[in-house]
Structure formats: C-alpha cells, structure tokens
Coordinates of C-alpha atoms and ligand atoms in Angstrom, one line a residue:
X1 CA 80.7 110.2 92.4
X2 CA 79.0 113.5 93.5
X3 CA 81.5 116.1 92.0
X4 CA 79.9 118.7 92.9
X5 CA 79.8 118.0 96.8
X6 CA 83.8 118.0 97.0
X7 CA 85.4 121.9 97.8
X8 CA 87.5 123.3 95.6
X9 CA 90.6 122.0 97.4
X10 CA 89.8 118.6 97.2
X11 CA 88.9 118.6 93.7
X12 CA 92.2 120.1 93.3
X13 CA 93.6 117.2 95.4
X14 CA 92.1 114.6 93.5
X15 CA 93.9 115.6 89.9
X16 CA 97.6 115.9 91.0
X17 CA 99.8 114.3 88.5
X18 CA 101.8 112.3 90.9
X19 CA 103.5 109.5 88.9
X20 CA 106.4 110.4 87.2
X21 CA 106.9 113.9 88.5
X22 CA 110.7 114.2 89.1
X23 CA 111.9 114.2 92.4
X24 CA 113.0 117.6 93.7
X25 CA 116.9 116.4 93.9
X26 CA 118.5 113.2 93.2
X27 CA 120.5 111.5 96.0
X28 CA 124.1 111.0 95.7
X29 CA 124.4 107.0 95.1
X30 CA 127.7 105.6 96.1
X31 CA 128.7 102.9 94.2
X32 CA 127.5 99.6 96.7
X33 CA 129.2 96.8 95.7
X34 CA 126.0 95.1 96.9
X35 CA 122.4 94.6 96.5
X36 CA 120.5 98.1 97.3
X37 CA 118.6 97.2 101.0
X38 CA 115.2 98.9 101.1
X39 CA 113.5 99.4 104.8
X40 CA 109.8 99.7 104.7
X41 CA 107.2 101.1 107.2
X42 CA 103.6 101.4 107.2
X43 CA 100.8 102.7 108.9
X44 CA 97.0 103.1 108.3
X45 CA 94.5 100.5 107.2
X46 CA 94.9 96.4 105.4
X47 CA 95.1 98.3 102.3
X48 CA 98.4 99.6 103.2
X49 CA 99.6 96.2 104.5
X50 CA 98.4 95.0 101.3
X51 CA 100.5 97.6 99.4
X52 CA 103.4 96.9 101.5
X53 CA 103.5 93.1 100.3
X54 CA 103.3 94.2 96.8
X55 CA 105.9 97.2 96.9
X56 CA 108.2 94.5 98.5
X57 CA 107.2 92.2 95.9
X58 CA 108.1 94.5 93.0
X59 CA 111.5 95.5 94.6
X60 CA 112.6 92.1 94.7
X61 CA 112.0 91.8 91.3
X62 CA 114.1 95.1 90.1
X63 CA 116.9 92.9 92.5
X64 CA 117.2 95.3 95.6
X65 CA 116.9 93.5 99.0
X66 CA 112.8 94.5 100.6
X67 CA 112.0 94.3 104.2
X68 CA 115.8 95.5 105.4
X69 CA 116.4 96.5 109.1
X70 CA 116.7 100.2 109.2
X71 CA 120.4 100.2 110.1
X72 CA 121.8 98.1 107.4
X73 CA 119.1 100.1 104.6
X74 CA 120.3 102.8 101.8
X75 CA 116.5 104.0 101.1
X76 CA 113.4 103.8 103.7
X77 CA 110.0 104.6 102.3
X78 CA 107.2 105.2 104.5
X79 CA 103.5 104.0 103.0
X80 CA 101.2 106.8 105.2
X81 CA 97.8 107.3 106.0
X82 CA 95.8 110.3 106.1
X83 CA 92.6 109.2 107.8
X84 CA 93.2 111.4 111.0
X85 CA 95.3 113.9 112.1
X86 CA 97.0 111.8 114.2
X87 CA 97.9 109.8 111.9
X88 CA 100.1 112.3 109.7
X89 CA 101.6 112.7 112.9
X90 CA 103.3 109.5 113.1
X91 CA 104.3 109.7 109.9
X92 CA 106.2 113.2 110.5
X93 CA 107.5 111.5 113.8
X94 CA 108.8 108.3 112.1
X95 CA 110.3 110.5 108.9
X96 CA 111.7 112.8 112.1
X97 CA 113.8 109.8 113.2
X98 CA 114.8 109.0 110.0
X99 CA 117.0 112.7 109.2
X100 CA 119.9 111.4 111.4
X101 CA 119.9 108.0 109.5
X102 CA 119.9 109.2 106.8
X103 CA 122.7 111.6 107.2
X104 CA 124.8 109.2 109.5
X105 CA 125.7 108.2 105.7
X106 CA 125.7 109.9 101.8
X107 CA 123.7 108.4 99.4
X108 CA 120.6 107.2 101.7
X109 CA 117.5 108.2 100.6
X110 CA 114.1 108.6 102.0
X111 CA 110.5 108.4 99.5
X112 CA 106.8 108.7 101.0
X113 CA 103.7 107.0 99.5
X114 CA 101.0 105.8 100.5
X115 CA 97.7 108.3 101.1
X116 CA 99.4 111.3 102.9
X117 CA 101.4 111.5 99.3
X118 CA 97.9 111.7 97.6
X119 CA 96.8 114.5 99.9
X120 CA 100.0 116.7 99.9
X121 CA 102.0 115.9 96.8
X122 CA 104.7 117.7 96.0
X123 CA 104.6 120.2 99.2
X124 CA 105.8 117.5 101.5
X125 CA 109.3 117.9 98.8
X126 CA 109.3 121.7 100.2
X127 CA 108.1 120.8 103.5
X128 CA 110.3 118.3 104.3
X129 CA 114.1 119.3 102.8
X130 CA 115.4 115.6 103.5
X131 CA 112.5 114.0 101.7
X132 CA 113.8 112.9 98.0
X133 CA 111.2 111.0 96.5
X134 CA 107.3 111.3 96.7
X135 CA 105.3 108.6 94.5
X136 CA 101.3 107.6 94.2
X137 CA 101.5 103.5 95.4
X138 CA 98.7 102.9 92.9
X139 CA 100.9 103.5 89.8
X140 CA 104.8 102.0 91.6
X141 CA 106.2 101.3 88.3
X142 CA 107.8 104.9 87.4
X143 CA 109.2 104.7 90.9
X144 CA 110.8 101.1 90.3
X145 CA 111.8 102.1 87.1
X146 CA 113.6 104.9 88.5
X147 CA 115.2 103.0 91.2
X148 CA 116.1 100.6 88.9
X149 CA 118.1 103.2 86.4
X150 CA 119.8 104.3 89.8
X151 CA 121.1 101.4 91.1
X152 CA 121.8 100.0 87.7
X153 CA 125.6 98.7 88.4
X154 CA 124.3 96.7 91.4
X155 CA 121.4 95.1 90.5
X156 CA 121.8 91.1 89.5
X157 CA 118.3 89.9 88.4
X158 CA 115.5 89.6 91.1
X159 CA 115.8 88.5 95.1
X160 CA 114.2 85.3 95.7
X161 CA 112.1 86.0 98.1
X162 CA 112.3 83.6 101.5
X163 CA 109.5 81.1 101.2
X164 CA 106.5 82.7 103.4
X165 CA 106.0 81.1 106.8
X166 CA 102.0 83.2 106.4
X167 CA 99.3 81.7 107.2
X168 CA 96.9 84.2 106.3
X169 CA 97.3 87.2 103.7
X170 CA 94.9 89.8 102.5
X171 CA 93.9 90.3 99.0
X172 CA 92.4 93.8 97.5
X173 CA 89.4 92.8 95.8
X174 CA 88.2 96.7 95.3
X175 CA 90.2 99.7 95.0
X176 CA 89.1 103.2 96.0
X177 CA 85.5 104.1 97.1
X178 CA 83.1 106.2 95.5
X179 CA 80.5 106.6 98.9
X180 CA 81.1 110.3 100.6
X181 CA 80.9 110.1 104.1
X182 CA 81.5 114.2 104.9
X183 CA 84.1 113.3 107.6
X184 CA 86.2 110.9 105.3
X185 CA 89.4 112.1 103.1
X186 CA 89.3 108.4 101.6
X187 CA 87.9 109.1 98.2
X188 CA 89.9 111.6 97.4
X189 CA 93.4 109.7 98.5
X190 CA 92.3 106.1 97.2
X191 CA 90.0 107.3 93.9
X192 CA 87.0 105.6 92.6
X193 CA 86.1 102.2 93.0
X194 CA 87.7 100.0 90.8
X195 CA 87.2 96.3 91.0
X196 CA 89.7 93.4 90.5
X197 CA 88.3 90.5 87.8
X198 CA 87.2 87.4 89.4
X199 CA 89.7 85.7 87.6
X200 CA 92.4 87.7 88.8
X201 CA 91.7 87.1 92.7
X202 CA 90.9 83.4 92.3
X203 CA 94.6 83.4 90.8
X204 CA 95.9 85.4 93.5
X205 CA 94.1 83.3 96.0
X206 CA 96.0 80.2 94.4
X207 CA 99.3 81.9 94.5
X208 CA 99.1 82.3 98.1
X209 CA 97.6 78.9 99.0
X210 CA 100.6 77.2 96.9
X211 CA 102.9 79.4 99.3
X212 CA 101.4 78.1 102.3
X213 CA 98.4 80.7 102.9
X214 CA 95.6 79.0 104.5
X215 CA 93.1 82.1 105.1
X216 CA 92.7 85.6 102.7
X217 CA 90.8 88.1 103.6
X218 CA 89.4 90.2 100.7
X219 CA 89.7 93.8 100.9
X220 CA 88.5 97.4 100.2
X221 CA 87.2 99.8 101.7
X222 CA 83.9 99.5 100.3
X223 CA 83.5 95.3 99.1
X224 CA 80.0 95.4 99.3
X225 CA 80.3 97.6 95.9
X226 CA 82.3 94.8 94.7
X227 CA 80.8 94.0 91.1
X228 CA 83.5 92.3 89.0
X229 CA 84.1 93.9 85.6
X230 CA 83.5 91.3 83.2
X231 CA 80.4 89.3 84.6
X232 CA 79.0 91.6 86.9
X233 CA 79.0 89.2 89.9
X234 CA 79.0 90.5 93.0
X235 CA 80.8 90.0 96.2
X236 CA 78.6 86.7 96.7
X237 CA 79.9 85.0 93.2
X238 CA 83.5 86.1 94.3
X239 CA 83.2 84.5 97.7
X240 CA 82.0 81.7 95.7
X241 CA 85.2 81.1 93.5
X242 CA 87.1 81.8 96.0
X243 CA 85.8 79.3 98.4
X244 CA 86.6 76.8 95.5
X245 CA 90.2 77.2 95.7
X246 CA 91.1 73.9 97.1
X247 CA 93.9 74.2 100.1
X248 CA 92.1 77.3 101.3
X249 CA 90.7 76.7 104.8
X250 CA 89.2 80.4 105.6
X251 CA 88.1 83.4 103.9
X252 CA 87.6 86.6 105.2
X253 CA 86.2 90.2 104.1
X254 CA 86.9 93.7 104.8
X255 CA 85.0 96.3 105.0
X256 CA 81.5 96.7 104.4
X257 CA 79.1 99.5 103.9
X258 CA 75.9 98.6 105.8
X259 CA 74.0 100.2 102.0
X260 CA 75.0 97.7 100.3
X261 CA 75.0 94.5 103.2
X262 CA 72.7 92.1 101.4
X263 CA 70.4 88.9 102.0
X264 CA 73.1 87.3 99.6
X265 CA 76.0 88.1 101.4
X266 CA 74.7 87.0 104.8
X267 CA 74.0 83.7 102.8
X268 CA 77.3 83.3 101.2
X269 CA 78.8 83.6 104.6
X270 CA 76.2 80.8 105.8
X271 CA 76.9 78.4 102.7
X272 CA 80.3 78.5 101.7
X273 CA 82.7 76.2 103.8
X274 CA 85.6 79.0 104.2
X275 CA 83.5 81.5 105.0
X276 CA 84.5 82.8 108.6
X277 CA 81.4 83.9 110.3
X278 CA 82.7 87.3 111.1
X279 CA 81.0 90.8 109.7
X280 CA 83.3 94.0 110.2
X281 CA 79.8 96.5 109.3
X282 CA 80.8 100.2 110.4
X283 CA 77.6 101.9 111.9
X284 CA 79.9 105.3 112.7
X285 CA 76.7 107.1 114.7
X286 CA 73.8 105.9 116.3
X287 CA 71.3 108.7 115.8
X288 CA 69.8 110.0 112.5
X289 CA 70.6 113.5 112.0
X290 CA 74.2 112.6 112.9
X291 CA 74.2 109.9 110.1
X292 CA 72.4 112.0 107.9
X293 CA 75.0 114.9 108.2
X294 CA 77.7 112.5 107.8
X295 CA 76.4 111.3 104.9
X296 CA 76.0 107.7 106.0
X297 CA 72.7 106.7 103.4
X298 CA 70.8 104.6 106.1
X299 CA 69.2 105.2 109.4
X300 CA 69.7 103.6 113.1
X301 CA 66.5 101.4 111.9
X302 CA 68.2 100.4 108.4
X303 CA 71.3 99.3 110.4
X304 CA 69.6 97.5 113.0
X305 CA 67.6 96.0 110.6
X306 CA 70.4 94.6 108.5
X307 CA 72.3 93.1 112.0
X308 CA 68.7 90.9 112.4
X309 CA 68.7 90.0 109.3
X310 CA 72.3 88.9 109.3
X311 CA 72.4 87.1 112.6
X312 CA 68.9 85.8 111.8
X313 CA 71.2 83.8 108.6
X314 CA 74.1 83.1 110.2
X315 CA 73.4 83.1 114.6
X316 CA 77.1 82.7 115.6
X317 CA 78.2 85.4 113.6
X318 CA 80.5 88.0 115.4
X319 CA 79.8 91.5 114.7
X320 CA 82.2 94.5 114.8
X321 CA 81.9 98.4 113.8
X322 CA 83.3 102.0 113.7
X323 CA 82.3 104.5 115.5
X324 CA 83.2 108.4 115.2
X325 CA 82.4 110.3 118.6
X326 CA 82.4 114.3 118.5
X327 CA 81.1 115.0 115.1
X328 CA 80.3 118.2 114.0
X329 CA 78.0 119.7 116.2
X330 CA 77.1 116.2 118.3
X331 CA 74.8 116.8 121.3
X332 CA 74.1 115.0 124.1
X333 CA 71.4 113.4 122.9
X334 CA 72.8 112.6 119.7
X335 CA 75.8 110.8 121.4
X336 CA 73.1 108.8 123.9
X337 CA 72.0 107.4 120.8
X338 CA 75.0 106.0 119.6
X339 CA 75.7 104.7 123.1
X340 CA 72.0 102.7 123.4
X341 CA 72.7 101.6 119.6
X342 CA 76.6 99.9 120.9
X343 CA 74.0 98.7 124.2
X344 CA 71.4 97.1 121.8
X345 CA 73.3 95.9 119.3
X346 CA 76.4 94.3 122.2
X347 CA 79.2 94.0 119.0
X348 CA 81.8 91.6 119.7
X349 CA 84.6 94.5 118.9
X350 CA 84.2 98.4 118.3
X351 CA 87.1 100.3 116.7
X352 CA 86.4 104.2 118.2
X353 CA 87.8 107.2 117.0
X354 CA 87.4 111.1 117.7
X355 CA 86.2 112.9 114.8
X356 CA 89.3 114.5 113.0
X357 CA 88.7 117.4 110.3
X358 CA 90.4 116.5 107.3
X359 CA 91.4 119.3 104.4
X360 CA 89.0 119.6 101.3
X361 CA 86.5 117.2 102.6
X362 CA 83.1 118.4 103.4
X363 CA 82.7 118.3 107.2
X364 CA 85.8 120.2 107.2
X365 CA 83.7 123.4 106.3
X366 CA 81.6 122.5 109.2
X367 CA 83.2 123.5 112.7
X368 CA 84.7 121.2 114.6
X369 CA 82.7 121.9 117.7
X370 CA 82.7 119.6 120.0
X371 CA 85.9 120.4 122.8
X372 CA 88.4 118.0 123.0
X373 CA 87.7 117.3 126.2
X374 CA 84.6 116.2 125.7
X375 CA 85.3 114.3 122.7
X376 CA 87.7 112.1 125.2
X377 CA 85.2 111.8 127.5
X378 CA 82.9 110.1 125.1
X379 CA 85.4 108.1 123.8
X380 CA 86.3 107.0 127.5
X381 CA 82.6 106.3 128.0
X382 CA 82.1 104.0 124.9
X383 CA 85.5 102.4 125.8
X384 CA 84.5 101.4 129.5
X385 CA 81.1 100.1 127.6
X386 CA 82.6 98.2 125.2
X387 CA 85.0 96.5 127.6
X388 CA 82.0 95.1 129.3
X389 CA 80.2 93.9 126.5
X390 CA 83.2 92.1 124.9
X391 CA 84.1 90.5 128.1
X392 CA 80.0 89.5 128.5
X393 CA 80.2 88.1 125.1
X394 CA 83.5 86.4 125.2
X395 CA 82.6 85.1 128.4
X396 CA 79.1 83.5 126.6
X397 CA 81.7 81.3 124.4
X398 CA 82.9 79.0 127.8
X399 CA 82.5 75.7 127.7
X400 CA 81.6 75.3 124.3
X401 CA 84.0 74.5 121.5
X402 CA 85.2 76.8 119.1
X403 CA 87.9 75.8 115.7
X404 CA 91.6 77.9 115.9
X405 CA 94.0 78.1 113.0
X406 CA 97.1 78.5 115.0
X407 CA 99.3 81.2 113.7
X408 CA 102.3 81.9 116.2
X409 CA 104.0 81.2 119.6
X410 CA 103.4 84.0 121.9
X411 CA 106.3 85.8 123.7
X412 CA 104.8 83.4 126.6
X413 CA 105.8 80.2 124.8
X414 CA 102.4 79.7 124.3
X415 CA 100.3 78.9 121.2
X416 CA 97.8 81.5 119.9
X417 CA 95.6 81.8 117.3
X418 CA 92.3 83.0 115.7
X419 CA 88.8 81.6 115.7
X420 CA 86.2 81.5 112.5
X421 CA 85.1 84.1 115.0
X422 CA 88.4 86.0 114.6
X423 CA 89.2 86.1 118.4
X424 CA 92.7 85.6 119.7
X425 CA 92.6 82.6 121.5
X426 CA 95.9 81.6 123.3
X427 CA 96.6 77.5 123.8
X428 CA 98.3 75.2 126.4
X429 CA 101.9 75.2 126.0
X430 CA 103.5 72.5 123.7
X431 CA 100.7 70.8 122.4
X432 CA 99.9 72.0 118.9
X433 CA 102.3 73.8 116.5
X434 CA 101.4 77.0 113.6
X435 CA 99.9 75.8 110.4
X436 CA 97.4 73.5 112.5
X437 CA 93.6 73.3 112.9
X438 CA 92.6 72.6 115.8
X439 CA 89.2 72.4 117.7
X440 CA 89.6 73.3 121.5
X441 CA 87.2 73.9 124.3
X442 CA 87.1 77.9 125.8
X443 CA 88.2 77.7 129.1
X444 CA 87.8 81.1 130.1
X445 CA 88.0 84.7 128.5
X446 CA 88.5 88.3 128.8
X447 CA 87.4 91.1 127.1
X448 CA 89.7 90.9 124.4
X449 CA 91.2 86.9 124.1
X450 CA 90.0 83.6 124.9
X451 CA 91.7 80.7 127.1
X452 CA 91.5 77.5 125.1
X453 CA 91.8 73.9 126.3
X454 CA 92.1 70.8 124.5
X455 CA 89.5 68.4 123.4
X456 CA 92.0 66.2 121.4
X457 CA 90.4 65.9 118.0
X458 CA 91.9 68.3 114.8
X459 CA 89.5 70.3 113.2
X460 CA 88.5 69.1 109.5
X461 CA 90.0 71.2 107.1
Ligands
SAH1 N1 85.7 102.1 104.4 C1 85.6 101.9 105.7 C2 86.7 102.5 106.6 C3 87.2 103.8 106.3 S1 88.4 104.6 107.3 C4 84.2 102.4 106.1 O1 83.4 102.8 105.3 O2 83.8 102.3 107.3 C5 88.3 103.7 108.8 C6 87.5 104.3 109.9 O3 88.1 105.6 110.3 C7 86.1 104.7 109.5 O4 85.2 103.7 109.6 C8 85.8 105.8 110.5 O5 85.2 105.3 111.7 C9 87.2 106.4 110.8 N2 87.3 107.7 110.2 C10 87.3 108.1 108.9 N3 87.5 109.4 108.8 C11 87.6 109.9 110.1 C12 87.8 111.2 110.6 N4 87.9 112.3 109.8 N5 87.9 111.4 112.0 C13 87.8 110.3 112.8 N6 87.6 109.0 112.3 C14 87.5 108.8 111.0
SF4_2 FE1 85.3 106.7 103.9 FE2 84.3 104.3 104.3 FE3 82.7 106.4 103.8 FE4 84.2 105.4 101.9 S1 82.5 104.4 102.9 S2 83.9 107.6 102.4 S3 86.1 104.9 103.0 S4 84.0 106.0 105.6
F3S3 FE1 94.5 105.6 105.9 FE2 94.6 105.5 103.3 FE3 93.7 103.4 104.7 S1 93.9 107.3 104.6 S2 92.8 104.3 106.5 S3 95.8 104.3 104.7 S4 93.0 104.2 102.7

C-alpha cells in the first residue's frame, strides 16, 4: 500500500471504527408475535451480491426471515456502492422511498452497509434523520448480535433456508485491493487485499455444488493478486482445486488486473475442464500518459501484449474490459487512442463509464476537466463502436456449435442460458429444461445474445 499517496481525507476514511459503534437511536420494537422479516437491496459490483447471500445467510441463522418483500418487512438494509456518483445516488433515491415505509408503521427500521457506509460513516446518521443503523459488511456480527438482543422474544432458532434452485453462485476468493488506480475509492472502502485459504473456497465450492450449484465464479477485485495464505499458491493452484470438485461443471473468475495476468493463468484456463474460456481484463484507457496518470502500472503495448499471449493459449477465448472516458484532463488524442485500442483489440463486451471524482482519492485533487458534454459524447461514440463489434463477433459464432448451461425460462417462454463464452443464448421453446447442458448450433445473433438451435446431443458434463 502506498500510504503516503492517499490525501488526508482518505486516510481519515480508511480508520473509521465502524463496527460496534452505537446507533444514533434505537427503533421502537413492537412486540411481533412473529418472525422479524428483513428486505434487502443491493447495488454495485459481485462483491455486493456476494455479501448479500451471506448477510441473508447469517440472518437466517439469528432466526429472522431474509429476502422479505418490502411491504410485509420490519427492517430494510440497503448494501451500497460508492464507485461513482451516480451510484450514491440511487442509494439516496431507494433510502428516499423507503421514509414513507417506514413510517406507514412504528418500529420499522432502516440500516446501510455496504461501501457508501465505509466512505461516510456516521454522517449518513446526521445526514439522513430516518436512518437507524449504519454497520461495515466485512465485520456483520456486532450487527447480528444486536439484532438478535432486539428481537430476542421472537426469535425461534434459525430459518431453514428454501433449498436453492441456483445454478451458478459466486465465491470471494480475495477481499479488498491494494493497487491505486487515482480515479478509484475501492481501496479505501474494501481495505487491503486479503485472501481466502485454498481450503476454505474448495469447501465453499462443495457447499454449493451439494446445493445444486453447477458453476462459481471466484471473486475480487483484484484475483490476479490471489496468493493463498498458507501455501502461497496462486490463482492457478486455486483454479486447480477447484476444478477438482467433482459435480462442478464451470468455473469462472472475476476481475483481473492486466499486472498481474500471467502465462499460468492463461494456461489454467486452457487445461482445467471447468474452466470457462472467458477473461473479464479491464484496460480503463488506451493511451499512455492517461494510464500513467491513472496509475494503471502497464502500457497500451503491455496490455496488448498480454491479450496475444492469452488468445495465443486459449483462441476461443472471449475478452471483455473497463473503460473510463473523460479523465482528468483527456484530449482528443488521448481518447483516439482508447478508441483504436477497443478497434484493435474488437472485445466481445466493454463495460463504459464516465469518469466520476470520488472524495479523498487522488484524481480527486486533479480537476475534473473534461465537460459533461463531452464526456457523453465519447461515451456515445465508444457505445455505437462497441455495438458493432459485438454484433461482428457474435455474428462470427453462426453455424458453429457452442455448449449452454441453461439457467431460466425467459418472460417469452423461452429457454435461455450462458455459453463457456458467457453469452446469453436464448433456445427453442419446450425442448430443454434449467439445470441442463446442452450443446446447440448458433443460429443467428445480435450484438448482445445469441439464437440457438438444436443439434440433439447433451453436452458432457
Ligand atoms: N477491480 C476492478 C473493478 C473496479 S470498479 C478493476 O480493477 O478493474 C469497476 C469499474 O468501475 C472499474 O473498472 C472502472 O472502469 C470503473 N470506475 C472505478 N472508479 C471510477 C470512477 N471514479 N469514475 C468512473 N468509473 C470508475
Ligand atoms: Fe480500483 Fe480495480 Fe484499481 Fe483496485 S485495481 S484501485 S479496484 S480500479
Ligand atoms: Fe461499488 Fe464497493 Fe463494488 S464501491 S463497485 S460495491 S467494491
């Protein structure tokens, strides 16, 4: 960690003493008669999906009902993200709808977590007069424990929870990330990397797979700088154990930083049976000095070098990326390289964002010059250009045969599901049901699904 590049206000951020600090009131708490319900919502990234899973895990176990509708709930807790301004905003939209709920009756209660808790700690208490609880998601168990003392005359040993109709499920691998992109707030809301024991995942992995999980996708926001804390293997080895977990068809992992992308990994992804052939390798810029003053670590010819080296190991392997338009000070020329790096490289998916300042990080001191206006007009640009590249690669995958784990029946009535590839691919009505593996021909595609027909034989698990 390079302390000494943080401001002042986000060193400050990253020592509040969030667990355990008391609320700034109590709610009222009627007695129930019943089981406490508990609504969740989320927003933000898998890790936040991930948390959600386990919050609802450990509510269960105190005995309160997770995963209530709204209406029927006596506390809501929102699990935020802080990544861009817009983000917060939902948040203070969603806890916006939530005042009337919670008044329509005494002794509802509303708590925040989840990185925008990090960030703001106890102001959002004075900020926001109907919030009662703010907690840090990493350490839950003062909250539970709290909850739990609350509720104490309702509460009649843990909720079974329904068996999971999931076929897929993501597993944290690595907490935190220790890299400091100038633009990014993540390090100071998620802390340093810590990594989860082999043991611990391969256990997790078998958990799931015993509930019916047939794919995982291993997570953090950095799983390159996975390095487990007893062996020292690295993402590879992990892969490895993981792939020997028998009932698990797929595995998946999320997300990479292109510093750490190695020869290994591309050949773990080649070897291992699970392995989806599917990298998720954010580039953010496509010019040098705007990497450099984000802080990125490699150049346009590192990256492009570590795409030909993957797709030289694996050459079906789909590749998609971040990218931040209207940096700090980004020219025209600097943004005409990030567009002939998306034209070069053609990635099968690009998640684009316009650069949002966030507090205490170190772009922040930087002004945020580019106008909005032309911020959205780059954005538009790469958008249009994307479009045509997916729909040109998707469009390469017709006629040939590609393997779907079917997850769901669309609102169409029709069967949908990912490939290896992770692409939607939607199926003829009636023929296969969720849970299967099937192979089917691609029929046609657009820029963002595929069209699959049948060709009859199941896919080998
Ligand atoms: N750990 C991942 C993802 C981090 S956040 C990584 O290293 O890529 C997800 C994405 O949000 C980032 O890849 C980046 O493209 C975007 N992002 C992060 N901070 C941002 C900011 N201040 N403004 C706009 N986009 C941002
Ligand atoms: Fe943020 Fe990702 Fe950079 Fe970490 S590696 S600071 S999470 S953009
Ligand atoms: Fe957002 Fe936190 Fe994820 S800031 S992107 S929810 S790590």
């Amino acid at each position: 960690m390079v302390l000494d590049s943080l401001s002042p206000a986000a060193a400050a951020l990253r020592t509040l003493p969030l667990a355990g600090r008391p609320p700034r009131r109590e709610p009222i708490v009627p007695a129930l008669g019943r089981r406490p319900r508990v609504h969740l919502w989320h927003i933000g990234c898998q890790m936040n999906d991930a948390d959600r899973e386990r919050l609802a895990e450990e509510i269960a176990e105190i005995g309160f009902v997770p995963e209530a509708p709204l209406d029927e709930a006596d506390l809501a807790i929102l699990i935020t993200c802080a990544v861009r301004q817009n983000a917060e905003q939902k948040v203070y939209g969603k806890f916006k709808e939530l005042v009337p709920w919670k008044h329509r009756r005494p002794g509802r209660a509303i708590a925040l977590t989840g990185c925008m808790g990090v960030e703001h700690g106890s102001a959002l208490l004075e900020r926001l007069p109907e919030l009662d609880y703010v907690f840090d998601v990493r350490e839950s168990e003062g909250f539970i424990a709290k909850l739990q003392a609350l509720y104490a005359g309702e509460l009649d040993g843990p909720v079974p929870l329904p068996a999971s109709d999931r076929l897929s499920a993501y597993v944290p691998i690595i907490g935190g990330c220790n890299e400091m992109c100038t633009y990014c707030i993540v390090p100071f809301v998620r802390g340093r990397e810590q990594s989860r024991p082999v043991g611990e995942v391969v256990e997790a992995v078998h958990g799931l797979v015993e509930r019916g999980v047939r794919e995982v996708t291993l997570l953090g926001q950095n799983v390159n700088s996975y390095r487990d804390p007893g062996s020292g293997g690295r993402l590879p080895q992990l892969m490895a154990a993981v792939d020997a977990v028998p009932g698990l068809w797929r595995q998946r992992f999320l997300t990479s930083h292109p510093r750490n992308a190695s020869p290994q990994l591309f050949e773990a992804i080649r070897d291992l049976p699970t392995a989806c052939e599917q990298l998720h390798l954010p580039v953010q810029a496509g010019d040098d000095s705007l990497l450099r003053r984000m802080r990125r670590l490699y150049t346009v010819a590192d990256y492009r070098h570590i795409i030909e080296r993957a797709i030289a190991t694996v050459p079906s392997l789909a590749l998609s990326t971040d990218i931040i338009v209207g940096f700090c000070g980004e020219t025209d020329a600097e943004f005409a390289g990030t567009e002939a790096l998306m034209q070069s490289v053609g990635f099968d998916v690009v998640h684009l964002q316009a650069y949002s300042p966030r507090p205490g990080t170190a772009a922040a001191r930087r002004p945020d010059d580019v106008p909005l206006a032309v911020k959205k007009r780059r954005l538009n640009r790469l958008l249009a250009l994307q479009r045509d590249i997916s729909l040109r690669r998707n469009r390469r995958l017709i006629g040939g045969d590609v393997e779907v784990l079917v997850e769901g029946i669309g609102g169409d009535g029709r069967p949908f599901g990912r490939t290896r590839q992770n692409k939607v691919t939607c199926l003829p009505r009636g023929r296969v049901r969720p849970g299967e593996l099937v192979r089917v021909t691609v029929g046609d595609a657009s820029a963002w699904q595929l069209e699959g027909e049948p060709c009859g034989a199941a896919a080998e698990p």
